[in-house]
Coordinates of C-alpha atoms and ligand atoms in Angstrom, one line a residue:
X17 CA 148.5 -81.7 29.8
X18 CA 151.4 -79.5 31.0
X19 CA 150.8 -75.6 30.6
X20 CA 153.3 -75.0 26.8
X21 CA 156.7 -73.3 28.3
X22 CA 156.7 -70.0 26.7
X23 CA 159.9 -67.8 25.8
X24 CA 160.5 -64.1 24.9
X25 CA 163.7 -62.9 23.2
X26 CA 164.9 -59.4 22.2
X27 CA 167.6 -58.9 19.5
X28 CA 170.3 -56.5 19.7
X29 CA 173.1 -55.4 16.5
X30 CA 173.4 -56.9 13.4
X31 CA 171.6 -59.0 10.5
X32 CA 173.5 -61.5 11.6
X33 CA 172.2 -61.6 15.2
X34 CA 168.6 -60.9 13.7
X35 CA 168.7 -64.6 11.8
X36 CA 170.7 -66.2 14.4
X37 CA 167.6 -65.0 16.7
X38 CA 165.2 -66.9 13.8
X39 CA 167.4 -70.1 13.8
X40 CA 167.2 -69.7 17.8
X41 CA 163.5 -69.0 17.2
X42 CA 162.6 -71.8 14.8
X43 CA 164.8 -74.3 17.8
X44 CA 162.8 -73.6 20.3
X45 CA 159.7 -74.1 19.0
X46 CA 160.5 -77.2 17.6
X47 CA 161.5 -77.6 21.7
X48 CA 157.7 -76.9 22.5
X49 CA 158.5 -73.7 23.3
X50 CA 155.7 -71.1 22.3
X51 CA 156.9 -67.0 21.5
X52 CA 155.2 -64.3 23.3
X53 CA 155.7 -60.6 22.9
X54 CA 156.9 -59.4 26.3
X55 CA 158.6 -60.2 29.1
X56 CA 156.2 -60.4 31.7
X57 CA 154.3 -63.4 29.5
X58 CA 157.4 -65.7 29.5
X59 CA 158.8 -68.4 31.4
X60 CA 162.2 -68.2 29.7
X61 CA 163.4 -64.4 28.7
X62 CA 166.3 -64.6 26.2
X63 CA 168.8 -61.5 25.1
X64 CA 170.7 -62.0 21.6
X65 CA 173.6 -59.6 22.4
X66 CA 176.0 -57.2 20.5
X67 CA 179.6 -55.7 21.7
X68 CA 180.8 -54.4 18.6
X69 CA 180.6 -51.2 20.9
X70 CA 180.7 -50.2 24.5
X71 CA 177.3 -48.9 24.0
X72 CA 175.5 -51.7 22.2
X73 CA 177.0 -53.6 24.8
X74 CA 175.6 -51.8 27.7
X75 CA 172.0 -52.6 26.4
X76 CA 171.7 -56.0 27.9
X77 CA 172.9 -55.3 30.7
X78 CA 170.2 -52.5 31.0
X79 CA 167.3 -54.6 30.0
X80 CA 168.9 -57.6 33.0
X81 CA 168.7 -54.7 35.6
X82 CA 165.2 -53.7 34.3
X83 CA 163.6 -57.1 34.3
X84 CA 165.6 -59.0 37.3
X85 CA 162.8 -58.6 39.5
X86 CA 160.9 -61.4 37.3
X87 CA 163.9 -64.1 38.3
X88 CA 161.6 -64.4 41.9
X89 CA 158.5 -65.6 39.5
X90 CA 160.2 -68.4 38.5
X91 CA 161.0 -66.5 35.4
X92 CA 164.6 -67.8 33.8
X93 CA 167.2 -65.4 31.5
X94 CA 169.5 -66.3 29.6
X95 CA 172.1 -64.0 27.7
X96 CA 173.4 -65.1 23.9
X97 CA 175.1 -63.5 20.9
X98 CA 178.3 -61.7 21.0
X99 CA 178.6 -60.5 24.8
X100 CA 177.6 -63.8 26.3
X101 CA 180.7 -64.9 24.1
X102 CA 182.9 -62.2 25.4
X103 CA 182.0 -61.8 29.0
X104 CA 181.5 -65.3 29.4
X105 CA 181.0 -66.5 33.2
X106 CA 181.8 -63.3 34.0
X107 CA 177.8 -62.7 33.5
X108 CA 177.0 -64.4 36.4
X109 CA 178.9 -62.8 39.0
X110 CA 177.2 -59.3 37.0
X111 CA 173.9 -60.7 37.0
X112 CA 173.2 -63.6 39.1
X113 CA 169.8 -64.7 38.4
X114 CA 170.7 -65.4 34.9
X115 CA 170.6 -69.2 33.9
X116 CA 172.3 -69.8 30.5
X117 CA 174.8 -67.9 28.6
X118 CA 175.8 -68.9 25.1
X119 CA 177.9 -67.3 22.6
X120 CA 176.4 -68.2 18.7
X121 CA 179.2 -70.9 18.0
X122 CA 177.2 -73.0 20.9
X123 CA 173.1 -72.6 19.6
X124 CA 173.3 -76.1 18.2
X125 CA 173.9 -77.4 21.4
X126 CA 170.5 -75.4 22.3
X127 CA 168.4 -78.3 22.5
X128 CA 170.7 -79.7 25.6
X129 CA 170.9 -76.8 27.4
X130 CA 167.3 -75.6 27.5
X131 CA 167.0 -79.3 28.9
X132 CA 169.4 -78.5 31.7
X133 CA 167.5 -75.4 33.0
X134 CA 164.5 -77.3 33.1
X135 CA 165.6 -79.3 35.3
X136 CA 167.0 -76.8 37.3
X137 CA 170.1 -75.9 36.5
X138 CA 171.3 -72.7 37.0
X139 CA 174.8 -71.8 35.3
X140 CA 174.6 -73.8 31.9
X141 CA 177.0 -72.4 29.4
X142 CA 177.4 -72.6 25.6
X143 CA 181.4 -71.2 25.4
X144 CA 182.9 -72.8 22.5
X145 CA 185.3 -70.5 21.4
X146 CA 188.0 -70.5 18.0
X147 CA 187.9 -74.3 18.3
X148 CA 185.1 -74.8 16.9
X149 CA 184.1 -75.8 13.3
X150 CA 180.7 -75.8 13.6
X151 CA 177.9 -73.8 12.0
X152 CA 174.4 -73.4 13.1
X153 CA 172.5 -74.8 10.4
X154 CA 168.9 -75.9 11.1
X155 CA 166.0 -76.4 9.0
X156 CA 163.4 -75.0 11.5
X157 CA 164.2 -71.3 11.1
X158 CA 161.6 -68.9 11.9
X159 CA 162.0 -66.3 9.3
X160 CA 160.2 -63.0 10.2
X161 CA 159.1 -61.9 6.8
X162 CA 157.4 -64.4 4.3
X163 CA 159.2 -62.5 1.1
X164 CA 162.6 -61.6 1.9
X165 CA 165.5 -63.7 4.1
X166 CA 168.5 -64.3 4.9
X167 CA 170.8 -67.2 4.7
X168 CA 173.8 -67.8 6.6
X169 CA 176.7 -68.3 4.2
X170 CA 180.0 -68.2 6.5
X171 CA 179.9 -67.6 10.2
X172 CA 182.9 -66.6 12.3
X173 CA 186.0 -63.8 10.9
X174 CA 189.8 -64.6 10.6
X175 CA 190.5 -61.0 9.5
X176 CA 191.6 -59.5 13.1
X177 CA 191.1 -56.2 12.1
X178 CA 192.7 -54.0 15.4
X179 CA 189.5 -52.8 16.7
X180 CA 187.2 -55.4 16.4
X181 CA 185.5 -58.0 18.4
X182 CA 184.2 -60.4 16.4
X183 CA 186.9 -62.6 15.7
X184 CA 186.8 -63.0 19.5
X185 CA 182.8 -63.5 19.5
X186 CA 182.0 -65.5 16.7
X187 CA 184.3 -67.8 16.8
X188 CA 186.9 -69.0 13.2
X189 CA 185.9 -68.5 10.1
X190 CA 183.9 -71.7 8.4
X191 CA 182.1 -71.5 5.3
X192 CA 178.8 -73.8 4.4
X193 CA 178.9 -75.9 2.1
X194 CA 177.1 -74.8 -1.6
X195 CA 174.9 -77.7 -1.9
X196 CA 173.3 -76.7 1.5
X197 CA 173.5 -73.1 0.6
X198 CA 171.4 -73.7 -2.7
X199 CA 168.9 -76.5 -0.8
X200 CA 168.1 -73.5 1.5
X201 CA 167.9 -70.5 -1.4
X202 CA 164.9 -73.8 -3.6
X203 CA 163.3 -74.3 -0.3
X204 CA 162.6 -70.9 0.0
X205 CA 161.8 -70.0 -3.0
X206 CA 159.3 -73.1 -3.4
X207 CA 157.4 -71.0 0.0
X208 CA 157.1 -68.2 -1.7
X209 CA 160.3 -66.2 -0.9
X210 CA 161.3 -63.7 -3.7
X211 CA 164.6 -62.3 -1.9
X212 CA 167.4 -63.6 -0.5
X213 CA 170.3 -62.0 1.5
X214 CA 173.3 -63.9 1.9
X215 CA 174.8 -63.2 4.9
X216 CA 178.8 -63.4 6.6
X217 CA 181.0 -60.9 8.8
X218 CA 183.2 -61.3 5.5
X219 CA 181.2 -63.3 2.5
X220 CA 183.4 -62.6 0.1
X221 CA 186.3 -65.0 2.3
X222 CA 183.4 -67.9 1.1
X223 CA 185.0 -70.7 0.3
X224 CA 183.2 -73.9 -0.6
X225 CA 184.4 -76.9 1.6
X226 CA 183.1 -79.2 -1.0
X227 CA 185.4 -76.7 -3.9
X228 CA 182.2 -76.9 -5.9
X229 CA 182.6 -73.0 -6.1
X230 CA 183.4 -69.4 -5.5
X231 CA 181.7 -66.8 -4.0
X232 CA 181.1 -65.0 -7.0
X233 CA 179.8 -68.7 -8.2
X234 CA 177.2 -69.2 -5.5
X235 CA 176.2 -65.5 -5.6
X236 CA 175.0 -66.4 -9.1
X237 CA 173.7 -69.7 -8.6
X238 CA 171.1 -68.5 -5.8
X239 CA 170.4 -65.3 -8.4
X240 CA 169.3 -68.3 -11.0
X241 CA 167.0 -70.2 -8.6
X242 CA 163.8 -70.0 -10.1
X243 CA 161.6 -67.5 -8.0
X244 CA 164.3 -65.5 -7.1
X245 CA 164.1 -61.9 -8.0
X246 CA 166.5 -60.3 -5.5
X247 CA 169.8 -61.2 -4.4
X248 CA 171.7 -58.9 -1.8
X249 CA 175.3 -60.0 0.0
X250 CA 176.8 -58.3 3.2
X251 CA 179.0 -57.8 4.3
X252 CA 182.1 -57.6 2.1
X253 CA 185.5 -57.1 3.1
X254 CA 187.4 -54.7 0.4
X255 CA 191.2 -57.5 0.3
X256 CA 188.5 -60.9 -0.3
X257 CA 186.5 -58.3 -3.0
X258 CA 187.3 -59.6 -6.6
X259 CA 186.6 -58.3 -9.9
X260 CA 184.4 -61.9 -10.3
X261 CA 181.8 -60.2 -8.5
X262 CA 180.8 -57.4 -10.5
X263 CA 181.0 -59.8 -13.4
X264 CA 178.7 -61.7 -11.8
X265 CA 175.9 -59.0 -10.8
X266 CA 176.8 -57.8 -14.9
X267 CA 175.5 -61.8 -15.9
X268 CA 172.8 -61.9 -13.1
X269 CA 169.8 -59.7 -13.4
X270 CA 168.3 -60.6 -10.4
X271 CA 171.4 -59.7 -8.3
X272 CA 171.2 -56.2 -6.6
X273 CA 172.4 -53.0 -7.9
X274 CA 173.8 -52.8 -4.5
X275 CA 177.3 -53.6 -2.5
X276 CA 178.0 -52.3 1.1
X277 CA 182.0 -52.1 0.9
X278 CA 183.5 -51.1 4.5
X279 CA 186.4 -48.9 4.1
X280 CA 186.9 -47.7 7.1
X281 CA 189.2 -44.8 7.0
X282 CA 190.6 -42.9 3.9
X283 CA 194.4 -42.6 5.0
X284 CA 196.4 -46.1 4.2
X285 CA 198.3 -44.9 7.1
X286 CA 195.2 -45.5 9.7
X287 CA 194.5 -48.2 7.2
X288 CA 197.9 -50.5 8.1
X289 CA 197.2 -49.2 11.9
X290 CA 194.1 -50.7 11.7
X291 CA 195.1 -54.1 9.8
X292 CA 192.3 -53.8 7.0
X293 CA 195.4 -55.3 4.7
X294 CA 194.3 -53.3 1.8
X295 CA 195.9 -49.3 0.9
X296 CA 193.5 -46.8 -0.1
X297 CA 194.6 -47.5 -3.7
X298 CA 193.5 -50.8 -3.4
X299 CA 190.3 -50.2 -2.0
X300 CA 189.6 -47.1 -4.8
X301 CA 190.4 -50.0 -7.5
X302 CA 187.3 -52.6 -6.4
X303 CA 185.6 -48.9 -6.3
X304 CA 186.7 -48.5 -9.7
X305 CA 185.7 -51.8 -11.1
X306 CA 182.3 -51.4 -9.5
X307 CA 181.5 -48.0 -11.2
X308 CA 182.8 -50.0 -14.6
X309 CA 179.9 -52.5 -14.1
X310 CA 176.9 -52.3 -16.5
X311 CA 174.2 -51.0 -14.7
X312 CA 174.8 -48.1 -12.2
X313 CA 175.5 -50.1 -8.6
X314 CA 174.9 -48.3 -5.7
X315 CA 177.7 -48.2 -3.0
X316 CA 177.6 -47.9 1.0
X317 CA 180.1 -48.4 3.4
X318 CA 181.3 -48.0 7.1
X319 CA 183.9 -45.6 8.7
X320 CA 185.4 -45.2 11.7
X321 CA 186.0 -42.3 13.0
X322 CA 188.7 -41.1 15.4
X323 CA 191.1 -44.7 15.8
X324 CA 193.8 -44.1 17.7
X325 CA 196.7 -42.0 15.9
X326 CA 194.2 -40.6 13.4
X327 CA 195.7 -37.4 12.8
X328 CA 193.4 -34.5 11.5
X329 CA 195.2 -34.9 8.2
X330 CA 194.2 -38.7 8.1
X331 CA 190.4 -37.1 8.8
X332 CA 191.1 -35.5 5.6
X333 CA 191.6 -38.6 4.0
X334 CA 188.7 -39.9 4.6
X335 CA 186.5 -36.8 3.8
X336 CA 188.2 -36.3 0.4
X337 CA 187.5 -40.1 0.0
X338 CA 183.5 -40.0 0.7
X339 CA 184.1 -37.3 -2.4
X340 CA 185.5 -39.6 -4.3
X341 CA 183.5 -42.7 -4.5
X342 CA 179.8 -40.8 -4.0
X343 CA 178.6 -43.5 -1.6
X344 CA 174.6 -43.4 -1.5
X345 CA 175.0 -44.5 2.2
X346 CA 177.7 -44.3 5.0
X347 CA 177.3 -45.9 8.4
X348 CA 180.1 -43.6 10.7
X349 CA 180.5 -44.6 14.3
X350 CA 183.1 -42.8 16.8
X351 CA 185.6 -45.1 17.7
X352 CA 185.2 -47.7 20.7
X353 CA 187.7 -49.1 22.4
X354 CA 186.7 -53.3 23.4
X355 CA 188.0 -56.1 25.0
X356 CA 190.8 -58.1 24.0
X357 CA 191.2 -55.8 20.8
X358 CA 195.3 -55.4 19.9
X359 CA 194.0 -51.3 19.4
X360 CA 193.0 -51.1 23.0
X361 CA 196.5 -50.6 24.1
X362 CA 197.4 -48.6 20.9
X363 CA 198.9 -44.7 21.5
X364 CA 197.2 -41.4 20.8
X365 CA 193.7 -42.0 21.2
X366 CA 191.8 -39.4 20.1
X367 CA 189.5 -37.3 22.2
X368 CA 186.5 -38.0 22.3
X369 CA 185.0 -34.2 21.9
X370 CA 186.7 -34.8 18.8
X371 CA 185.9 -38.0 17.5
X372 CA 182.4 -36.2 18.1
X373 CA 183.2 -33.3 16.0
X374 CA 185.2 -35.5 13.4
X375 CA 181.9 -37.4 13.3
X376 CA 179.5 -34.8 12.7
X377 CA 181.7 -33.4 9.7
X378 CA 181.9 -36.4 7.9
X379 CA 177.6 -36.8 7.9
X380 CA 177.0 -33.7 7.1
X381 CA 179.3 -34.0 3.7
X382 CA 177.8 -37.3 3.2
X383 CA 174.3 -35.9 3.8
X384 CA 175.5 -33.1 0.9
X385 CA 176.2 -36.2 -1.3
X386 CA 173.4 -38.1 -0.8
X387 CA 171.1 -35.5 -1.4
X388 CA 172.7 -34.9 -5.3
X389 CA 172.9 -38.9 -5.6
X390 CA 168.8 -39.4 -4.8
X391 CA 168.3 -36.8 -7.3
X392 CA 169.4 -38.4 -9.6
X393 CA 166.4 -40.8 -9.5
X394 CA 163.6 -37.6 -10.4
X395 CA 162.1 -38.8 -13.3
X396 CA 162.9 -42.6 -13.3
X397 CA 161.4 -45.5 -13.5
X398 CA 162.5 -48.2 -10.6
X399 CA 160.9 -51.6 -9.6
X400 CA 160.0 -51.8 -6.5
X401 CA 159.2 -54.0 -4.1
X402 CA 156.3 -53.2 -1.6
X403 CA 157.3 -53.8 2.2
X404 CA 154.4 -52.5 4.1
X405 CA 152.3 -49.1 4.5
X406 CA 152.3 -46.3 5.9
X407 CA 149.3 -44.7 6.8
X408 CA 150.1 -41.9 8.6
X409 CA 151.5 -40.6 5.5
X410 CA 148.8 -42.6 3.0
X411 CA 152.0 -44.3 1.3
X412 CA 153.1 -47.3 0.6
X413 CA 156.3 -48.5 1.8
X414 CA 158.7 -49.4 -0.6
X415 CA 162.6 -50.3 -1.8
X416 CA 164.1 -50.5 -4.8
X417 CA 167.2 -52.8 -5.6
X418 CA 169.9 -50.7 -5.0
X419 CA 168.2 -51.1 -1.7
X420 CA 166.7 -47.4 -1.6
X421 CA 163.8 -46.6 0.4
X422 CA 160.9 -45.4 -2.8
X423 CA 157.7 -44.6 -0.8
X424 CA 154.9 -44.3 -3.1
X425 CA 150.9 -43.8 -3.6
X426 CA 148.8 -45.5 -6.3
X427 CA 145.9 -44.4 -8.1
X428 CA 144.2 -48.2 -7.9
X429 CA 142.0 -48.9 -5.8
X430 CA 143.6 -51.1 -3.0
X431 CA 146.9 -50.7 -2.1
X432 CA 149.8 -53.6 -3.6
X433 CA 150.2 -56.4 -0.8
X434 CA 154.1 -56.5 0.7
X435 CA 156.1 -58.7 -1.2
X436 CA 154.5 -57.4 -4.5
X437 CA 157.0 -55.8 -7.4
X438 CA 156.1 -53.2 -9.5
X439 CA 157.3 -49.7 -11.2
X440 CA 156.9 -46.6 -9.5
X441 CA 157.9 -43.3 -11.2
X442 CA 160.3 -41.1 -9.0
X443 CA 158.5 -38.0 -8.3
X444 CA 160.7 -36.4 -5.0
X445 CA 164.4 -37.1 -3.6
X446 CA 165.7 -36.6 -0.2
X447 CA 168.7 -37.4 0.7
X448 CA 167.8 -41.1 2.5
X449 CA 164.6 -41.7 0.8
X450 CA 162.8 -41.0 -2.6
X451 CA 159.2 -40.5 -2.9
X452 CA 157.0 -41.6 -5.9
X453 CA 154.1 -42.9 -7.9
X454 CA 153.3 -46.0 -9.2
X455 CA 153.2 -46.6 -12.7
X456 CA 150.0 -48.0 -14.1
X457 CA 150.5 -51.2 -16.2
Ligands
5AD502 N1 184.4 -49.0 17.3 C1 183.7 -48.4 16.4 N2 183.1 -49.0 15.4 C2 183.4 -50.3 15.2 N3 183.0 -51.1 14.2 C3 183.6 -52.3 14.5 N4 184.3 -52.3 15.6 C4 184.2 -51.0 16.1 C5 184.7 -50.3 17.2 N5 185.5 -50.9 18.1 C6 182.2 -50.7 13.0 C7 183.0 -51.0 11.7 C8 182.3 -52.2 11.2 C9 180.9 -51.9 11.7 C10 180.0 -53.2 11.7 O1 181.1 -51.5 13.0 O2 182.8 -49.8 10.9 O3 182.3 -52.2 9.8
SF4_503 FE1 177.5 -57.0 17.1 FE2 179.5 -57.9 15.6 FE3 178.2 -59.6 17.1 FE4 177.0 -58.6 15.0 S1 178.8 -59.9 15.0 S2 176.2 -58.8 17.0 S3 177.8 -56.5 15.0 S4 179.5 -57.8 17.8

């Protein structure tokens, strides 16, 4: 018998890339591939890229220059994910020794091309670009955790927002059909899955190809599968955000106090630069029909700081904004400048000392807010569910569903086993984590 072909693979960016990596995962195996944990152990060493910034970017091409020496073993890489999209054949003439490169609209051609480098090939691509209409749908995904996973709702972005890549990586939006969305949510749930995150670049542009339903629809048809306690959604875009939603989390209990809204920038001005096609009225209405909703929902979003032509009055904006709405959670990143982007070529970029100092300002006043919003919690009661422990500190790990961090202890006798709900009394705030004690039922 043939020694089993064994493959490694190391995930950079977002929760999309981290499930693509499971579907990827989950394909190979069913390939006869078996996972080890580093490098050195494989035959085929795979790198599930990000470029949504020059730096994540950077990464892979770190990690090629660190491991190259391996290619003379007979050892084989192969780059996927968002800068094999972008970069393309350009990733041989960088890095030589590597065999395959495939962007995420190609994995279902997978199969075919880890054929190909078996038998020797040594430049096999997986470039489909806006053409296709694909999605990556398989039934062998490897999910990481046995209580809580994702499934892939839309794949690809339409929105062309000026500085971003994806709509260049991932390929035209395309939506999956609600039948196979539901299948996935009952198969999970009949393995013993209790949460489900529905994943997109912009879920709320969901739109059935079957015109069975909404977003707002499906979001509360997964919520009612049976065994379903949790249901989170990322990531929204604020113009596709409708007021169905929050009626939907009001009729659902087991949909999250939570929703991640990227904003962006506070100034409509940087707004229309940026082509988010929403003003900061707009956005400050879904805000508003959020805070309306019957339980307290907790809100997060992302921010961008220094775009080009962002004046320090613009800044202001966006700083008087975080005051404003009382996110619980902002994740700020300095401007980047990337391929193919209309915003590359865009006037009056801002230095980056001061995209730097802008950034600093804006998380220390949303460090301020945090810290009064996670006080709020002293006193309360929150069910949580248990993700691990964490015994340097002799607590168990914990989140709560407006997707806080609650670490814990318990005066039982064994600790609760991840996956486990229960209530845990909130004892100490800071201002990205609560501490607490469980409640004894
Ligand atoms: N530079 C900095 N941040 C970016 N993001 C997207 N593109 C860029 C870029 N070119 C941020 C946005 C987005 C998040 C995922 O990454 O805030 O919501
Ligand atoms: Fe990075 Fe965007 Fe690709 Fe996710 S979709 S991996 S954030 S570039």
């Amino acid at each position: 018998m043939a020694p089993q072909k064994t493959f490694y693979i190391e995930t950079f960016g977002c929760q999309m890339n981290v499930h693509d990596s499971e579907k990827v995962i989950g394909t190979l195996e069913q390939q006869g591939y078996a996972r080890v944990e580093t490098e050195d152990a494989a035959d085929l060493i795979l790198y599930n890229t990000c470029s949504i910034r020059d730096k994540a970017e950077q990464k892979v091409f770190h990690r090629l220059n660190d491991y190259k020496a391996l290619y003379k073993q007979g050892k084989r890489f192969g780059v996927l994910g968002c800068v094999a999209q972008q970069e393309g054949e350009r990733i041989f003439e960088r890095a030589p020794f590597v065999s395959l490169v495939s962007g995420s609209a190609s994995y279902r051609r997978l199969p075919e091309m880890l054929v190909q480098i078996e038998q020797g090939a040594t430049r096999v691509t997986g470039l489909d670009d806006r053409q296709t209409s694909e999605t990556f749908e398989t039934e062998f995904t490897a999910r990481s955790n046995p209580h809580r996973g994702y499934i892939t709702i839309i794949e690809g972005c339409d929105k062309f927002c000026a500085y971003c890549v994806v709509p260049y990586t991932r390929g035209k939006e395309r939506s999956r059909r609600s039948a196979s969305v539901l299948a996935e949510a009952r198969r999970m749930a009949d393995s013993g899955f209790t949460e489900i995150q529905l994943l997109g670049q912009n879920v709320n542009s969901y739109r059935d190809p079957d015109r069975l339903c909404t977003f707002a629809e499906l979001l509360a048809a997964v919520g009612q599968v049976p065994g379903i306690r949790r249901v989170r959604f990322t990531t929204s875009h604020p113009r596709d955000f409708t007021r169905d939603i929050v009626d939907a989390i009001d009729a659902v209990p087991s949909l999250c106090d939570h929703v991640h809204l990227p904003v962006q920038s506070g100034s409509s001005r940087v707004l229309h630069l940026m082509a988010r096609e929403y003003t900061r009225d707009q956005y400050l209405e879904r805000i508003a029909w959020i805070k309306a909703a019957k339980r307290p929902i907790s809100m997060t979003t992302d921010i961008i700081a220094g775009f080009p032509g962002e004046t320090p009055q613009d800044f202001e904006a966006t700083i008087d904004l975080l005051s404003e709405v009382q996110y619980d959670g902002v994740f700020a990143f300095k401007y980047s400048p990337r391929p193919n982007t209309p915003s590359l070529s865009m006037p009056d970029s801002v230095p980056e000392e001061e995209k730097s100092r802008r950034l600093q300002i804006l998380l220390d006043r949303q460090r301020e807010i945090q810290r009064v919003n996670y006080e709020k919690h002293l006193g309360q009661v929150l069910e949580t569910m248990v993700e691990g422990l964490n015994p340097a500190r002799a607590q168990i790990i914990g989140r709560t569903s407006q997707n806080k961090t609650l670490n814990f202890t318990t005066s039982q006798p064994i600790a609760p086993a991840p996956g486990v709900y229960l209530p845990v009394r909130v004892t100490k705030a800071f201002p990205n984590s609560l501490v607490g004690e469980a409640v004894v039922q």
